[in-house]
Phi, psi and omega in degrees: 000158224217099192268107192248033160265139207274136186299324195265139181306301190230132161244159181301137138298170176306120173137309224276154210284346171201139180299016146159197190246129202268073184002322195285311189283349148291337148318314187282282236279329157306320184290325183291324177292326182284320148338316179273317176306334187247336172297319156349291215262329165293321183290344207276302176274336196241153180298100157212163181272342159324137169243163175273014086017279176315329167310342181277258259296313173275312169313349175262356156259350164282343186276322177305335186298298228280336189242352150291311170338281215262017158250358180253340173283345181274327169327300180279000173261336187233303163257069175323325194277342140346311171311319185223037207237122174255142171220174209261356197227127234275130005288306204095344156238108193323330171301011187221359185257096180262351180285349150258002162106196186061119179211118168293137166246034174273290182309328188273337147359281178328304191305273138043264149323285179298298140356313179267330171309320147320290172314287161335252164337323190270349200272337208103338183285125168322098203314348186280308163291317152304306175297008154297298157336286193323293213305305176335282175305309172330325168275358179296302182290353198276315192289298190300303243264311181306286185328315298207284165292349179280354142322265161010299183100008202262172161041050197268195180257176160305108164012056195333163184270298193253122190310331203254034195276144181303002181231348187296175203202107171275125161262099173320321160334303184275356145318146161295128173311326163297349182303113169312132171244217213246006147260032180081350191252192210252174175287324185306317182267349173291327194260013183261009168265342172272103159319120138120164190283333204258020192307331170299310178303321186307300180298327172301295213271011179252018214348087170306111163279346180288320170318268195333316184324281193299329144337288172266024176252295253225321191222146198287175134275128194224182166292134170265087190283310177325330174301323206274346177276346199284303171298313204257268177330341184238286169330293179290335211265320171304305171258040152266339182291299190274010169256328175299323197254010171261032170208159173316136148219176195288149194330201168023351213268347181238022166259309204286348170302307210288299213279354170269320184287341205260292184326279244271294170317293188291285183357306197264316174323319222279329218265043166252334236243129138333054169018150177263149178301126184084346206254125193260171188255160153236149190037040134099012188264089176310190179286253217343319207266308169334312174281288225286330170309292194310321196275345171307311198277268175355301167296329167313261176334314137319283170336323210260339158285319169323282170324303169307335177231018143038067171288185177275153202264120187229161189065206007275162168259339149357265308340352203232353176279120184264144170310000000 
């Protein structure tokens, strides 16, 4: 299979001030409504201090969390030089240039997290209950943004073994602006006759033959692990969550659900995954399998004070659920 999908719904013409409207960013904006939708629905059914009314006011804190979070975790997880690299062009500090992309979603967690934590405390709400809220909504958002990279071309997978396996997927994506093509010039200068931001898809998708060449000389058949992140980090991690949370439980007890099931999913996701380019591994761990140890042992570690100190039981979404 052949991934020819254009990162944009709609693109602009030439002039207009950002080249069209991006999937990735319709992404974010789905996982949030789906966030607010299900946060609703715990004030509406399950035993919270939330009213439902209060459900926007924490979705906006979830977007804040999630999206300082996860440019500054990517910075400090990935792109160190981010921090401190200025250009002469709006934003002016790359760590704000986010229409170019890289977002962690080990940070945006982090973010997160702490965001909501904050919201709480200021509201009176148990900060252990909100980041239950979090876990709930969250895989919601986990799905779209993988689908999301799976748009993209981005973040693909590892090479298949067997050519003929049924799910593989070449990403054009993964070419070098240098890949020689078969009239002596690079992909970079070839694709600079094509108008418009998606010119590699464009080319693809005109089956440009000087591309398909180089396309099929040049880029593997791999796994489409955004998919396989899509289904698992998002999809199972989500109604392993919404069987845990559908009735009150004591505070944390459904973060520490998300984030141990989140591990044990992201693990196996990884060992599909690309390596990030640059990113050194440790103990044979790539960083992705690295964050997520920490947050198992973190979640593990939660579960286990929850348990231990056996607070009053808050949230499900059940109605019908006993405490």
């Amino acid at each position: 299979m052949l991934h020819t999908l254009s990162p944009f719904l709609i693109e602009f013409p030439a002039g207009f001030p950002i080249p069209g409207i991006r999937w990735y960013g319709l992404a974010y904006a789905f996982g949030f409504v789906a966030g607010w939708l299900l946060v609703r629905r715990v004030a509406a059914a399950g035993k919270t201090p939330l009213s439902v009314a209060d459900a926007a006011d924490f979705a906006v804190a979830t977007a804040i969390g999630v999206m300082a979070g996860g440019r500054v975790g990517y910075a400090l997880f990935y792109d160190p030089a981010m921090l401190w690299t200025f250009t002469r062009s709006v934003p002016f500090w790359e760590l704000l240039a986010i229409q170019r992309g890289g977002m962690a979603s080990h940070g945006g967690m982090i973010g997160v997290l702490l965001a909501v934590g904050v919201y709480g405390w200021r509201r009176g709400v148990p900060v252990l209950h909100t980041w239950d809220l979090t876990a709930f909504g969250a895989p919601m958002g986990i799905l779209f943004g993988r689908l999301a990279n799976y748009v993209n071309g981005e973040l693909y997978g590892r090479p298949v073994r067997d050519p003929s396996f049924p799910l593989a997927v070449r990403f054009p994506q993964e070419l070098s602006p240098h890949t020689p093509l078969a009239d002596g010039s690079t992909l970079a200068e070839h694709l600079s006759t094509y108008p418009g931001a998606a010119s590699l898809v464009d080319a693809v998708r005109a089956a440009d033959p000087l591309v398909m060449q180089a396309v099929l000389e040049h880029a593997e058949l791999r796994h489409p692990v955004q998919l396989y992140a899509a289904a698992g980090e998002g999809l199972l991690v989500f109604l392993i969550v919404a069987w845990v949370f559908r009735k009150p439980v004591r505070p944390g007890l459904a973060a520490a659900a998300f984030g141990v099931s989140y591990t044990v999913i992201r693990m196996i996701d990884e060992l599909f995954r690309e390596p990030d380019a640059g990113v050194q591994t440790y103990f044979h761990l790539t960083r992705g399998q690295l964050l997520s140890a920490f947050l198992g042992v973190a979640a593990l570690a939660l579960g286990a004070v929850v348990l231990w100190r056996k607070k009053p039981r808050l949230g499900g979404w059940w109605a019908g659920a006993a405490a």
